[in-house]
Short mmCIF file of C-alpha atoms and ligand atoms in Angstrom, two decimals:
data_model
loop_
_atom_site.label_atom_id
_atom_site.label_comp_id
_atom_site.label_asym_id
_atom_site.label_seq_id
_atom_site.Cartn_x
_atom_site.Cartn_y
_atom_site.Cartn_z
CA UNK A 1 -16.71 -26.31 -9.10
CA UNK A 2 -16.08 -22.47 -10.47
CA UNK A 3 -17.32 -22.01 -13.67
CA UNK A 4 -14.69 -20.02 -15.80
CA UNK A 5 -16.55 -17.37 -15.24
CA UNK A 6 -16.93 -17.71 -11.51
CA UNK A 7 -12.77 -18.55 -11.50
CA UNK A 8 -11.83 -15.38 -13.38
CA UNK A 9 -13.94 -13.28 -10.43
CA UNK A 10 -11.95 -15.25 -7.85
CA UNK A 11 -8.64 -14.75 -10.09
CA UNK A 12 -9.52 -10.55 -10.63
CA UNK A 13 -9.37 -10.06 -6.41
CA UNK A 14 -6.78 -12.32 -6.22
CA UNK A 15 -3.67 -10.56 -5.78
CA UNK A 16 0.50 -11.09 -4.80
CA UNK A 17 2.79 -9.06 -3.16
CA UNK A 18 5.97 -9.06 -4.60
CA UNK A 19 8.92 -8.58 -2.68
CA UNK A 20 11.37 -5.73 -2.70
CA UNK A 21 14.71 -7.62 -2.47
CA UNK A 22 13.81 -9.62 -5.55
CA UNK A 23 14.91 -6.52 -7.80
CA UNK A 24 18.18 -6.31 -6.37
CA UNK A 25 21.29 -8.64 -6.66
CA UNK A 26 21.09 -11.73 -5.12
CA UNK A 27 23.41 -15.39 -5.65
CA UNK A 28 24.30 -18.05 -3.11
CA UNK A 29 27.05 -17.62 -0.72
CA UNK A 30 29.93 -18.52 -3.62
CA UNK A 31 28.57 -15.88 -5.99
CA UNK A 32 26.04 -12.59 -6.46
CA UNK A 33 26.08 -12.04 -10.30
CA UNK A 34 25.16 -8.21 -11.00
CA UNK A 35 22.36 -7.18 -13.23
CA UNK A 36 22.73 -4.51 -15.65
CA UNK A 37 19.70 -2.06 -14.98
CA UNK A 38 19.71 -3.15 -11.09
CA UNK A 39 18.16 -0.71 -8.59
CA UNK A 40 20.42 1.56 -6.38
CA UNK A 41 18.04 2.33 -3.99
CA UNK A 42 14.39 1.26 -2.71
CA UNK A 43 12.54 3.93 -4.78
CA UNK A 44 14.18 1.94 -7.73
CA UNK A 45 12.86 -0.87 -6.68
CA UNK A 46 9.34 -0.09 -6.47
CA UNK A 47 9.62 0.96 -9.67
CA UNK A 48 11.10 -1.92 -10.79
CA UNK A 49 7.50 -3.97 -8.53
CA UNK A 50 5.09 -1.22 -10.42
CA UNK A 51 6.22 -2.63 -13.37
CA UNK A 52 5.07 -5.88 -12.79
CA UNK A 53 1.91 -4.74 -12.11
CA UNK A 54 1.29 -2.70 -15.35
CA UNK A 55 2.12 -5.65 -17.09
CA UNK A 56 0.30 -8.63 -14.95
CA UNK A 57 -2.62 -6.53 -12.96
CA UNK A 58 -2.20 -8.82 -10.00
CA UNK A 59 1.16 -7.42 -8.32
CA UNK A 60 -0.08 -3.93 -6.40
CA UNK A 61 2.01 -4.26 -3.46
CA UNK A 62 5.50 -4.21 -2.44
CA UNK A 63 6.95 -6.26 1.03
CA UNK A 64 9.62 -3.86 2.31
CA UNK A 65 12.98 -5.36 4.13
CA UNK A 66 14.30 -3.45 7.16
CA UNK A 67 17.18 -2.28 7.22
CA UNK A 68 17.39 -3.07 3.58
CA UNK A 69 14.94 -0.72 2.47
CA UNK A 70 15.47 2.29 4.95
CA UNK A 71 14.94 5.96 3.90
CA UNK A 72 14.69 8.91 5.89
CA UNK A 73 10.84 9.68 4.66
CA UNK A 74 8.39 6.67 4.84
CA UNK A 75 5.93 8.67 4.01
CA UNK A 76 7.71 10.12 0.94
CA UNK A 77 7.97 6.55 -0.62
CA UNK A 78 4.78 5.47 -0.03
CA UNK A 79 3.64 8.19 -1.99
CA UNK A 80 5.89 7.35 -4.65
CA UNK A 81 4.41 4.12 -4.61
CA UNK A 82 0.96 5.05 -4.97
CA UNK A 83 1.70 7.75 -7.67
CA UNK A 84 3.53 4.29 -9.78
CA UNK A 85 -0.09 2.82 -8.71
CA UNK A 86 1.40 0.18 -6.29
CA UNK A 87 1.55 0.55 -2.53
CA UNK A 88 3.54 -0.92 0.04
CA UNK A 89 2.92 -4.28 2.17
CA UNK A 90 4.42 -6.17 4.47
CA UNK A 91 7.48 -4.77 7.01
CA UNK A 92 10.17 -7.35 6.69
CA UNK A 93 12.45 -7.42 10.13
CA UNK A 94 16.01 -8.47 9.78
CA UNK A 95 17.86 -9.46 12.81
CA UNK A 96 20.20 -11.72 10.96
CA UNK A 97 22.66 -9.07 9.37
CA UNK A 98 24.75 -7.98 12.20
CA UNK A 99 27.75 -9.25 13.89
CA UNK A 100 25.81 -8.88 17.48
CA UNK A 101 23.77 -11.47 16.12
CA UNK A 102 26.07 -14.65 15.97
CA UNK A 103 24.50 -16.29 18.72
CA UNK A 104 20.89 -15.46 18.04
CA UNK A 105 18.81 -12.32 18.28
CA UNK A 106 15.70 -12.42 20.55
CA UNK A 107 16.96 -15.90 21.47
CA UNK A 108 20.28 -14.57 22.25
CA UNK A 109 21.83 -15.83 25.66
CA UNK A 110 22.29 -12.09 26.28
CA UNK A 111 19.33 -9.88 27.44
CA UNK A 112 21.24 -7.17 25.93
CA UNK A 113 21.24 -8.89 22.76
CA UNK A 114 17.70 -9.48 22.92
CA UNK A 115 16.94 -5.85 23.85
CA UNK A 116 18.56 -4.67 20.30
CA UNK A 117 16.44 -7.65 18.29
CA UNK A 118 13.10 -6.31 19.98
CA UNK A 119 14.28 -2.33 19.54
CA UNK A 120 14.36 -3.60 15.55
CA UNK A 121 11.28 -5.40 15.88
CA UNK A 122 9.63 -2.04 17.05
CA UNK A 123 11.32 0.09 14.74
CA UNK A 124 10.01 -1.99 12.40
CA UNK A 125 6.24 -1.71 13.99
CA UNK A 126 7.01 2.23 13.70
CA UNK A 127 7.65 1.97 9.73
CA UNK A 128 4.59 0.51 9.51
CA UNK A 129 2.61 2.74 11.06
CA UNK A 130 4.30 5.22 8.42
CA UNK A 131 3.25 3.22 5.93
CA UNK A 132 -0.03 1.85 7.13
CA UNK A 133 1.26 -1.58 6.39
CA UNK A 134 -0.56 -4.16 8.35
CA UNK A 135 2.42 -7.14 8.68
CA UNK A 136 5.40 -7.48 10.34
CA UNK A 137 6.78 -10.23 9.18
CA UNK A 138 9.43 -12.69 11.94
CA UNK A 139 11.94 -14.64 10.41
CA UNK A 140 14.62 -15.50 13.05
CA UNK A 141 17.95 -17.04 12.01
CA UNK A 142 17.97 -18.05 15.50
CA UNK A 143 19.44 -21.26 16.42
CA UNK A 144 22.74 -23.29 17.64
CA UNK A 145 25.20 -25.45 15.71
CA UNK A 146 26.73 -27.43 18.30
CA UNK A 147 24.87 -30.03 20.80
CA UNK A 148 25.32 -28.30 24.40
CA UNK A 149 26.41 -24.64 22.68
CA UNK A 150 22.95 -23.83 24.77
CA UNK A 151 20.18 -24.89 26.25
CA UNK A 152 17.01 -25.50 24.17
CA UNK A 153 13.82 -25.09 26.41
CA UNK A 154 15.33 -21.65 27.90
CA UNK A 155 15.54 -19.97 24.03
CA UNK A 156 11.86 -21.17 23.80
CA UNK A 157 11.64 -18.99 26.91
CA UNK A 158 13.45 -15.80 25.84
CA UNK A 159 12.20 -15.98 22.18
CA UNK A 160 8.20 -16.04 23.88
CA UNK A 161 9.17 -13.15 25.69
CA UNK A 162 10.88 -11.40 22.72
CA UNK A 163 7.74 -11.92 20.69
CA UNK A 164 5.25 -11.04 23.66
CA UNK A 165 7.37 -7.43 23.73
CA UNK A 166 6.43 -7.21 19.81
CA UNK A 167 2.93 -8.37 20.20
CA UNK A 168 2.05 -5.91 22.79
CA UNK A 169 3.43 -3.41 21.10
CA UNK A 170 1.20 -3.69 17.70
CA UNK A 171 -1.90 -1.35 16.70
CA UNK A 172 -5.21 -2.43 16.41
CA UNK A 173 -5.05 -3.28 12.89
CA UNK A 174 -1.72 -4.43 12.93
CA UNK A 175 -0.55 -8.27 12.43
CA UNK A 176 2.67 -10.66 13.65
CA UNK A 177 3.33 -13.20 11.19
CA UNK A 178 5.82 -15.94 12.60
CA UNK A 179 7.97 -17.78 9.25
CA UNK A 180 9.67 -20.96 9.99
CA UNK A 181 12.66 -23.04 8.54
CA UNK A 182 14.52 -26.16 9.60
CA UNK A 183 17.30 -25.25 9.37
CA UNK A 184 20.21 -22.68 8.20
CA UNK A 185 21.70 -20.55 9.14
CA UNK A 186 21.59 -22.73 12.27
CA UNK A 187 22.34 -26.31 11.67
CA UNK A 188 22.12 -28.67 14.67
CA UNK A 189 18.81 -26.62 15.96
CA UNK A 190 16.56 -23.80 15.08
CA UNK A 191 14.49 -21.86 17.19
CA UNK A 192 11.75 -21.67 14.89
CA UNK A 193 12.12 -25.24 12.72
CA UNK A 194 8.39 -25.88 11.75
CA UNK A 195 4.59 -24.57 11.65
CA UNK A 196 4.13 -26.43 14.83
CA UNK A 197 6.18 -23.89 16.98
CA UNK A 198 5.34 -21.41 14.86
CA UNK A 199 2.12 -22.25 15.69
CA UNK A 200 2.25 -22.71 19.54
CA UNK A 201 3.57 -19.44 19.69
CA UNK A 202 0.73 -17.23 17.67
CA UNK A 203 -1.64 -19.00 19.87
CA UNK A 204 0.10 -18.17 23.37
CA UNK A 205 0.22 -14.51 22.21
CA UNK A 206 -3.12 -13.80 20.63
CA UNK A 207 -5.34 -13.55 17.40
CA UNK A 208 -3.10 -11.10 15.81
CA UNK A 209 -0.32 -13.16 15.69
CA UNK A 210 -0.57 -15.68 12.62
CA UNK A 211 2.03 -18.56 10.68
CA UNK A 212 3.74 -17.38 7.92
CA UNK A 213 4.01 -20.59 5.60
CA UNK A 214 7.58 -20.34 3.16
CA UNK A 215 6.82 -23.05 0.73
CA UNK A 216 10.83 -23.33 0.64
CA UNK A 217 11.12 -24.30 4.33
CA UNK A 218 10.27 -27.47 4.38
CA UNK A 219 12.17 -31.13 4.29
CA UNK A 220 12.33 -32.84 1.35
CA UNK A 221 8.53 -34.78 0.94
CA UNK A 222 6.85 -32.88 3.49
CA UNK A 223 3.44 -32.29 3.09
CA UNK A 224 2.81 -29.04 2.95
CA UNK A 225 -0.70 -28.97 1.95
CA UNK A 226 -1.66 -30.82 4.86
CA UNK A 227 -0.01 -27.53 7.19
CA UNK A 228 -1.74 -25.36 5.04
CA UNK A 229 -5.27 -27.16 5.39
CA UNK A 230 -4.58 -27.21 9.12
CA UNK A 231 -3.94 -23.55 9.83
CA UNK A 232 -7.27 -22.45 7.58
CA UNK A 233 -8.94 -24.73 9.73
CA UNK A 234 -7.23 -22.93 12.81
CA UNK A 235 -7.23 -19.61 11.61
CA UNK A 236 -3.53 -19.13 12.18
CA UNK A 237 -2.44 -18.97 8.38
CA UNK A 238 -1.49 -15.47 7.79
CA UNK A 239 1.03 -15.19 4.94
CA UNK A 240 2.55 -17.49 2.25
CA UNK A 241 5.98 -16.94 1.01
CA UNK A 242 6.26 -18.10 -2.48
CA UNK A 243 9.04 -19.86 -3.83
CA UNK A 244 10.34 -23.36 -5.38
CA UNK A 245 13.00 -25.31 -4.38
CA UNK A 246 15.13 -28.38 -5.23
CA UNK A 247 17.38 -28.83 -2.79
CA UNK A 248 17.04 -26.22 -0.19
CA UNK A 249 15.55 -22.96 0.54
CA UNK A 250 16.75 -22.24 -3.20
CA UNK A 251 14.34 -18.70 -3.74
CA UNK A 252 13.63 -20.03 -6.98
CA UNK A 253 10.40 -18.83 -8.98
CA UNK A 254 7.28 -20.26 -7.42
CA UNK A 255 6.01 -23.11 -9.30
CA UNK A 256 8.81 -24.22 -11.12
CA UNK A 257 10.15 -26.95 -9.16
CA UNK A 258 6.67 -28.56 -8.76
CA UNK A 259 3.53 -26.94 -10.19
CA UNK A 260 1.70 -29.96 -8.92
CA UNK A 261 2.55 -28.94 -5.31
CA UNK A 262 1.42 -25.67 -5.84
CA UNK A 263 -1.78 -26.83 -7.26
CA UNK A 264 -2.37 -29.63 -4.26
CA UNK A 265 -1.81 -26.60 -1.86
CA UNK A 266 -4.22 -24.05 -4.17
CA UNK A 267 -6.75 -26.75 -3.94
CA UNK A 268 -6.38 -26.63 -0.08
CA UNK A 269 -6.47 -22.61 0.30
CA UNK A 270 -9.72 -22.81 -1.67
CA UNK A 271 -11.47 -25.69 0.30
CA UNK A 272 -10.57 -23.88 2.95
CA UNK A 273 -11.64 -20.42 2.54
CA UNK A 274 -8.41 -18.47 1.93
CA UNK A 275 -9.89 -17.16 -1.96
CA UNK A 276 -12.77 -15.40 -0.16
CA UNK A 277 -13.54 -12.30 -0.10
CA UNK A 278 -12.01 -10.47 2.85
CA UNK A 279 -9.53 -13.27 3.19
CA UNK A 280 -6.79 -12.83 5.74
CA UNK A 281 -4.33 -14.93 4.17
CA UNK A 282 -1.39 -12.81 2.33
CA UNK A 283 0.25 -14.06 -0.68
CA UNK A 284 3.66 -12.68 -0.84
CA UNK A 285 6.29 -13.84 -3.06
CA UNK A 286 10.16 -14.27 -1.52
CA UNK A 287 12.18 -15.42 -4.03
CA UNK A 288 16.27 -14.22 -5.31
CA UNK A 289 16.69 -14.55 -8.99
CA UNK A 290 20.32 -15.15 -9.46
CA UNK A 291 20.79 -15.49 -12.94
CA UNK A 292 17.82 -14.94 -14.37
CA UNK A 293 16.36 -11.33 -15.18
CA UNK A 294 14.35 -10.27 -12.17
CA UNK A 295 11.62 -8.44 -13.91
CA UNK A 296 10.69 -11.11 -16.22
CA UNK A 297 11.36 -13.94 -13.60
CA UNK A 298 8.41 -11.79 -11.39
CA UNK A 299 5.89 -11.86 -13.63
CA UNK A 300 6.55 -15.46 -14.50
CA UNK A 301 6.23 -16.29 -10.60
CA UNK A 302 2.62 -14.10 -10.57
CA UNK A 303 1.32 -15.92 -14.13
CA UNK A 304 3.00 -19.45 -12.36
CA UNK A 305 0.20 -18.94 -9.16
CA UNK A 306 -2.42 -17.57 -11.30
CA UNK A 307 -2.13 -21.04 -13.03
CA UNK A 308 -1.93 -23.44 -10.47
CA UNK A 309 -4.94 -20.52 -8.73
CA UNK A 310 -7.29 -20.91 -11.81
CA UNK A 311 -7.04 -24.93 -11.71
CA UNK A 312 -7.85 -25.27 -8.18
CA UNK A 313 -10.80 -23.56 -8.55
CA UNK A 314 -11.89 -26.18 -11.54
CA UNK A 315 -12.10 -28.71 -9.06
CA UNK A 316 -15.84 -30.58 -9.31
CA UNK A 317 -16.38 -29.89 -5.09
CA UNK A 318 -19.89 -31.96 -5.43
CA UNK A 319 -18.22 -34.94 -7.12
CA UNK A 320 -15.22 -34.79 -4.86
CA UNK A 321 -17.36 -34.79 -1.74
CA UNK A 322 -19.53 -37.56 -3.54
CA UNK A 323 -16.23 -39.74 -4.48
CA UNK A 324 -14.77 -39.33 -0.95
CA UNK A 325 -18.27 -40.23 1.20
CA UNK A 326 -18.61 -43.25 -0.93
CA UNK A 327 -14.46 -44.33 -0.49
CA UNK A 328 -13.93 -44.03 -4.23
CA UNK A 329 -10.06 -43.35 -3.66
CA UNK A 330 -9.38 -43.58 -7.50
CA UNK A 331 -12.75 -41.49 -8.31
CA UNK A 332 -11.60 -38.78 -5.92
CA UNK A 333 -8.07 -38.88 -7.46
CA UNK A 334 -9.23 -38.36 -11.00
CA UNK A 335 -11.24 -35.48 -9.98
CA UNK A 336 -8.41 -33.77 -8.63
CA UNK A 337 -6.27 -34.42 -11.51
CA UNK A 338 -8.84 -33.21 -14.20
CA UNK A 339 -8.27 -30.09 -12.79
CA UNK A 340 -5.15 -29.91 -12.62
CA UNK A 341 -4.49 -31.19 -16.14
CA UNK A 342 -6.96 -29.09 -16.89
CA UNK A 343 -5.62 -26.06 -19.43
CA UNK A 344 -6.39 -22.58 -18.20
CA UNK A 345 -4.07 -20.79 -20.66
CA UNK A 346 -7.30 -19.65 -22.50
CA UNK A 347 -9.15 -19.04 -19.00
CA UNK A 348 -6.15 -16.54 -17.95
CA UNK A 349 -5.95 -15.15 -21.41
CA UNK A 350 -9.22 -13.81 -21.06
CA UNK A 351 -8.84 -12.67 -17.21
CA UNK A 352 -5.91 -10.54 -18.86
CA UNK A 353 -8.06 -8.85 -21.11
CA UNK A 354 -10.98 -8.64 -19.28
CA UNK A 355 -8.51 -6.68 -16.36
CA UNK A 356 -7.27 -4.19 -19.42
CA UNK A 357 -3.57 -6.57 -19.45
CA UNK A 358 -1.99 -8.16 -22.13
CA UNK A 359 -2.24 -12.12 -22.54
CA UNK A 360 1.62 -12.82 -22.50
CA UNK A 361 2.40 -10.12 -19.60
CA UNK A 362 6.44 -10.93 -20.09
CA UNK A 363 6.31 -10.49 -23.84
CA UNK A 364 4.41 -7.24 -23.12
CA UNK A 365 7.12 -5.96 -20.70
CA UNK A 366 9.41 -7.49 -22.84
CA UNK A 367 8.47 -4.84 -25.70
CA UNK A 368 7.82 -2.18 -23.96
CA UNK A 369 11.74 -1.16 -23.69
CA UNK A 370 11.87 -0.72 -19.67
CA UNK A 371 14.44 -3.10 -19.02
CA UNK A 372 16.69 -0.97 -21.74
CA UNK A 373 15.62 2.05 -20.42
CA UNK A 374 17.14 1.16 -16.78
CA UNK A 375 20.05 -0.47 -18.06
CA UNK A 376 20.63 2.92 -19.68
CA UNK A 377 19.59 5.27 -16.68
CA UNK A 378 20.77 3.62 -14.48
CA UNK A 379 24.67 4.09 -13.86
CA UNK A 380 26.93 4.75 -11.72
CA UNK A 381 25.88 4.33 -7.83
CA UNK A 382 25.69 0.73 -5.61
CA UNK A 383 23.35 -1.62 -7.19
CA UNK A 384 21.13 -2.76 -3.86
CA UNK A 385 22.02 -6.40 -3.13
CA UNK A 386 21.60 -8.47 0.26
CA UNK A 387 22.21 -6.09 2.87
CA UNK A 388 21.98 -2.91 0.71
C1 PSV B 1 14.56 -16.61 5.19
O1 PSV B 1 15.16 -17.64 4.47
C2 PSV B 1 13.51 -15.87 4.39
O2 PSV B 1 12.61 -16.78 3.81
C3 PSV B 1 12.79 -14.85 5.22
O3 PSV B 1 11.48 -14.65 4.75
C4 PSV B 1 13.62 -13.65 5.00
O4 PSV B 1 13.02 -12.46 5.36
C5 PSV B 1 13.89 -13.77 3.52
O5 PSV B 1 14.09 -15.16 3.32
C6 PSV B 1 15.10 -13.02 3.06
O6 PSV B 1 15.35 -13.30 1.72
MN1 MN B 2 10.55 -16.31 3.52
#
């Protein structure tokens, strides 16, 4: 078990990535609702990120989403970045955007069609070597609709061969991390449905390939700590992508649907090594806040994992170990849940203002006039938005 003191050491290296599409417009496909104050372009929204970290110290990096965030001069933004004292992370690919794409991308029945998915997939290495981001990040929207619309073992095939063409083509330093989802936009079968072909994929192509876990992608009641736990244990867990859901894959702010879930898989990440130092695991928020303000609703998603971050690491390890070698089921139950009813408002009060941060980060940005300021300067122009 931390000691608040040791938790708060943990908690000051612990950091989030926060993604660059949150900032923009975003609503399901009946509705985008626009934002007053919305970025026009991606130097916007890193401004829009650096804000979060001012006001939470745990935000310094920004997940980019090609060809959402494109400019002519990588370079040139990352420097803006680090002059607004964040930098930028992980290389988003997008291969589900274009009309070529209606069959699939690298899992396309057309070589052709493959060809272009890859050619993205290695533009998208090329950013990051502008950037000296270290992820590329795979989601595929890959799948079929209709029983016989294609065969399911040969886009296993072409989608190992698409990914063996992005593989080989990475730097030294440079990491493939494979997302899954069950379904959509697909809907009778998905190329990529679940951490177990996720999984069996990183492995045929090497140690730099590694699962990206979206706590959204899941079927109702799965068990997501349990994936998490295994891929530690594997070393294949590479990335989280942060979100809540009810129903779906709903983007909503992490920890909002169920905290407790978020705590069960905190507890997991820390058995498990993923809160040491030197860590490989990324934490990256992916979330769309539709009606609520997207500033504010950041934050809250950083403070939301900080919680259920700080209460993991209150778990009594000694007496857990104890309780479970002995088969006390309700003993090792009621050490879990002291921690998590634990209350570590005070605990992350004083990590704030140990860091040089306010205690209530969204009453701090709240004050400080920015979101005014933007709904002020910025006028006129295309708000960004999916696809923009
Ligand atoms: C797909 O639903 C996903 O989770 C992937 O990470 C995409 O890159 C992202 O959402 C787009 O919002
Ligand atoms: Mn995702």
């Amino acid at each position: 078990m931390a000691t608040p003191k040791e938790a708060k050491e943990v908690l000051k290296r612990f950091w989030i990535e926060t993604p660059s599409w949150a900032y923009g417009n975003s609503g399901t496909r009946f509705k985008v609702f626009a934002q007053p104050g919305v970025p026009r372009d991606p130097y916007e929204k890193i401004a829009d990120a650096a804000q979060v970290h001012k006001f939470t110290g745990a935000a310094p990096s920004v997940a980019l989403h090609i060809p959402w965030d494109k400019v002519d001069d990588y370079k040139h933004l990352a420097d803006y970045a680090a002059e607004l004292g964040v930098r930028l992370g992980t290389i988003n690919s997008n291969t589900f955007q274009d009309d070529d794409y209606k069959l699939g991308s690298v899992c396309h029945p057309d070589a052709k069609i493959r060809q272009k998915a890859v050619d993205h997939l290695y533009e998208c290495i090329d950013i990051m070597d502008k950037t000296g981001a270290k992820d590329i990040k795979l989601w595929f929207a890959d799948g079929t609709n209709y029983p016989g619309q294609d065969n399911l073992a040969d886009r296993q095939d072409r989608l190992a061969d698409s990914l063996r063409k992005c593989y080989d083509r990475l730097g030294p330093d440079q990491r493939m991390l494979l997302e899954y989802k069950f379904f959509e936009p697909a809907f009778y079968s998905t190329d990529v449905p679940d951490w177990g072909t996720s999984y069996v994929h990183c492995l045929e192509l090497g140690e730099k390939a590694s699962v990206c876990v979206d706590t959204g992608h899941h079927a109702p009641g799965t068990n997501i700590e349990y994936i998490v736990a295994f891929l530690l244990r594997k070393k294949r867990l590479g990335a989280f992508d942060f979100n809540s859901r009810f129903y779906a894959d709903d983007d909503l702010i992490v920890g909002a649907a169920d905290p407790f879930q978020l705590f069960r898989i905190m507890h997991e990440v820390n058995q498990n090594g993923g809160f040491d130092v030197g860590t490989p695991v990324s934490y990256v928020l992916d979330q769309c806040h539709n009606i609520e303000p997207k500033i504010p609703a950041q934050i809250r998603s950083i403070t939301n994992v900080q919680e259920a971050v700080a209460k993991a690491l209150l778990v009594d390890h000694a007496a857990l170990k104890k309780a479970q070698q002995a088969g006390d089921v309700l003993g090792g139950n009621d050490i879990l849940m002291n921690a998590y009813n634990t209350d570590v408002r005070v605990l992350l009060d004083e990590l704030r203002s140990e860091i040089g941060v306010e205690a209530d980060p969204k009453s701090a940005y709240a004050r400080s006039g920015y979101a005014e300021k933007i709904a002020a300067e910025r006028v006129g122009g295309a708000q960004a938005g999916w696809g923009a």
